[in-house]
Amino acid sequence: MHLDEFIWKLLMETGYYYYAGAMPGGRQRQANLSLLLDRAGQYQQTSMQGLFNFIKFIDRLKKSSNDVGTASLLGENENVVRIMSIHKSKGLEFP
């Protein structure tokens, strides 16, 4: 089982993902957990393996200038530009 799958299973089976979502700032907390899963996926692409080495990997990220930080939350009404790609529409019109 890949590390990101293991962490996701752990979050789901313990209910921690939903617990974090029910706390104050829950959306941000869940986004941070998703960021952790992304980091686990990045870690899987390296030659290092295992949970212990992943924890060391995250610790090094925290200590370096590439701080893990927090995930960014953007809502539907944020003042941002959204770039979309439309392909294989096969005659369907974009709304």
PDB file of C-alpha atoms in Angstrom:
ATOM      1  CA  MET A   1       0.000   0.000   0.000  1.00  0.00           C
ATOM      2  CA  HIS A   2       1.360   3.419  -0.919  1.00  0.00           C
ATOM      3  CA  LEU A   3       1.994   5.845   1.912  1.00  0.00           C
ATOM      4  CA  ASP A   4      -0.623   8.372   0.754  1.00  0.00           C
ATOM      5  CA  GLU A   5      -3.219   5.574   0.594  1.00  0.00           C
ATOM      6  CA  PHE A   6      -2.221   4.446   4.088  1.00  0.00           C
ATOM      7  CA  ILE A   7      -2.564   7.962   5.508  1.00  0.00           C
ATOM      8  CA  TRP A   8      -5.945   8.439   3.789  1.00  0.00           C
ATOM      9  CA  LYS A   9      -7.182   5.099   5.149  1.00  0.00           C
ATOM     10  CA  LEU A  10      -5.970   6.070   8.617  1.00  0.00           C
ATOM     11  CA  LEU A  11      -7.773   9.429   8.424  1.00  0.00           C
ATOM     12  CA  MET A  12     -11.000   7.784   7.239  1.00  0.00           C
ATOM     13  CA  GLU A  13     -11.065   4.768   9.549  1.00  0.00           C
ATOM     14  CA  THR A  14     -10.324   6.830  12.645  1.00  0.00           C
ATOM     15  CA  GLY A  15     -12.735   9.572  11.568  1.00  0.00           C
ATOM     16  CA  TYR A  16     -10.003  12.168  12.115  1.00  0.00           C
ATOM     17  CA  TYR A  17     -10.574  13.839   8.737  1.00  0.00           C
ATOM     18  CA  TYR A  18     -14.204  14.553   9.663  1.00  0.00           C
ATOM     19  CA  TYR A  19     -13.269  15.444  13.237  1.00  0.00           C
ATOM     20  CA  ALA A  20     -10.821  18.041  11.916  1.00  0.00           C
ATOM     21  CA  GLY A  21     -13.547  19.366   9.610  1.00  0.00           C
ATOM     22  CA  ALA A  22     -15.929  19.832  12.539  1.00  0.00           C
ATOM     23  CA  MET A  23     -13.423  21.901  14.523  1.00  0.00           C
ATOM     24  CA  PRO A  24     -13.131  25.692  14.228  1.00  0.00           C
ATOM     25  CA  GLY A  25     -11.372  26.412  10.944  1.00  0.00           C
ATOM     26  CA  GLY A  26     -12.357  22.955   9.754  1.00  0.00           C
ATOM     27  CA  ARG A  27     -12.076  23.653   6.028  1.00  0.00           C
ATOM     28  CA  GLN A  28      -8.509  24.870   6.528  1.00  0.00           C
ATOM     29  CA  ARG A  29      -7.668  21.866   8.690  1.00  0.00           C
ATOM     30  CA  GLN A  30      -9.001  19.459   6.065  1.00  0.00           C
ATOM     31  CA  ALA A  31      -7.105  21.339   3.348  1.00  0.00           C
ATOM     32  CA  ASN A  32      -3.935  20.946   5.419  1.00  0.00           C
ATOM     33  CA  LEU A  33      -4.574  17.204   5.706  1.00  0.00           C
ATOM     34  CA  SER A  34      -5.000  17.081   1.932  1.00  0.00           C
ATOM     35  CA  LEU A  35      -1.693  18.927   1.601  1.00  0.00           C
ATOM     36  CA  LEU A  36      -0.112  16.265   3.814  1.00  0.00           C
ATOM     37  CA  LEU A  37      -1.479  13.615   1.447  1.00  0.00           C
ATOM     38  CA  ASP A  38       0.017  15.516  -1.502  1.00  0.00           C
ATOM     39  CA  ARG A  39       3.380  15.589   0.272  1.00  0.00           C
ATOM     40  CA  ALA A  40       3.085  11.831   0.857  1.00  0.00           C
ATOM     41  CA  GLY A  41       2.480  11.372  -2.870  1.00  0.00           C
ATOM     42  CA  GLN A  42       5.555  13.481  -3.651  1.00  0.00           C
ATOM     43  CA  TYR A  43       7.561  11.441  -1.173  1.00  0.00           C
ATOM     44  CA  GLN A  44       6.492   8.222  -2.913  1.00  0.00           C
ATOM     45  CA  GLN A  45       8.202   9.513  -6.074  1.00  0.00           C
ATOM     46  CA  THR A  46      11.580   9.588  -4.296  1.00  0.00           C
ATOM     47  CA  SER A  47      13.831   6.617  -3.664  1.00  0.00           C
ATOM     48  CA  MET A  48      13.075   6.727   0.069  1.00  0.00           C
ATOM     49  CA  GLN A  49      10.380   4.457   1.492  1.00  0.00           C
ATOM     50  CA  GLY A  50       8.484   3.930   4.721  1.00  0.00           C
ATOM     51  CA  LEU A  51       6.593   5.931   7.306  1.00  0.00           C
ATOM     52  CA  PHE A  52       9.649   6.673   9.474  1.00  0.00           C
ATOM     53  CA  ASN A  53      11.536   8.182   6.533  1.00  0.00           C
ATOM     54  CA  PHE A  54       8.422  10.160   5.523  1.00  0.00           C
ATOM     55  CA  ILE A  55       8.262  11.711   8.992  1.00  0.00           C
ATOM     56  CA  LYS A  56      11.941  12.642   8.656  1.00  0.00           C
ATOM     57  CA  PHE A  57      11.151  14.058   5.174  1.00  0.00           C
ATOM     58  CA  ILE A  58       8.385  16.291   6.593  1.00  0.00           C
ATOM     59  CA  ASP A  59      10.642  17.331   9.471  1.00  0.00           C
ATOM     60  CA  ARG A  60      13.340  18.404   6.998  1.00  0.00           C
ATOM     61  CA  LEU A  61      10.737  20.364   4.996  1.00  0.00           C
ATOM     62  CA  LYS A  62       9.654  22.176   8.148  1.00  0.00           C
ATOM     63  CA  LYS A  63      13.240  23.085   9.022  1.00  0.00           C
ATOM     64  CA  SER A  64      14.221  24.205   5.522  1.00  0.00           C
ATOM     65  CA  SER A  65      13.102  27.295   3.650  1.00  0.00           C
ATOM     66  CA  ASN A  66      10.563  25.067   1.866  1.00  0.00           C
ATOM     67  CA  ASP A  67       8.280  25.105   4.892  1.00  0.00           C
ATOM     68  CA  VAL A  68       5.275  22.806   4.639  1.00  0.00           C
ATOM     69  CA  GLY A  69       3.014  25.771   5.468  1.00  0.00           C
ATOM     70  CA  THR A  70      -0.746  25.691   5.177  1.00  0.00           C
ATOM     71  CA  ALA A  71      -2.984  24.936   2.248  1.00  0.00           C
ATOM     72  CA  SER A  72      -4.610  27.796   0.393  1.00  0.00           C
ATOM     73  CA  LEU A  73      -8.401  27.971   0.403  1.00  0.00           C
ATOM     74  CA  LEU A  74     -10.170  29.702  -2.469  1.00  0.00           C
ATOM     75  CA  GLY A  75     -13.913  30.075  -2.574  1.00  0.00           C
ATOM     76  CA  GLU A  76     -16.157  30.461  -5.590  1.00  0.00           C
ATOM     77  CA  ASN A  77     -16.404  34.221  -5.104  1.00  0.00           C
ATOM     78  CA  GLU A  78     -12.694  34.935  -4.638  1.00  0.00           C
ATOM     79  CA  ASN A  79     -11.175  37.654  -6.796  1.00  0.00           C
ATOM     80  CA  VAL A  80      -9.045  35.302  -8.914  1.00  0.00           C
ATOM     81  CA  VAL A  81      -8.608  34.331 -12.535  1.00  0.00           C
ATOM     82  CA  ARG A  82      -9.582  30.743 -13.292  1.00  0.00           C
ATOM     83  CA  ILE A  83      -8.012  29.053 -16.286  1.00  0.00           C
ATOM     84  CA  MET A  84      -9.947  26.199 -17.812  1.00  0.00           C
ATOM     85  CA  SER A  85      -9.191  23.836 -20.624  1.00  0.00           C
ATOM     86  CA  ILE A  86     -11.944  22.493 -22.847  1.00  0.00           C
ATOM     87  CA  HIS A  87     -11.211  19.527 -25.066  1.00  0.00           C
ATOM     88  CA  LYS A  88     -13.015  16.637 -26.688  1.00  0.00           C
ATOM     89  CA  SER A  89     -16.292  18.531 -26.555  1.00  0.00           C
ATOM     90  CA  LYS A  90     -17.617  16.674 -29.646  1.00  0.00           C
ATOM     91  CA  GLY A  91     -20.066  19.400 -30.577  1.00  0.00           C
ATOM     92  CA  LEU A  92     -21.149  20.231 -27.045  1.00  0.00           C
ATOM     93  CA  GLU A  93     -21.282  23.930 -26.385  1.00  0.00           C
ATOM     94  CA  PHE A  94     -19.612  25.478 -23.410  1.00  0.00           C
ATOM     95  CA  PRO A  95     -22.232  27.171 -21.166  1.00  0.00           C
TER      96      PRO A  95
END
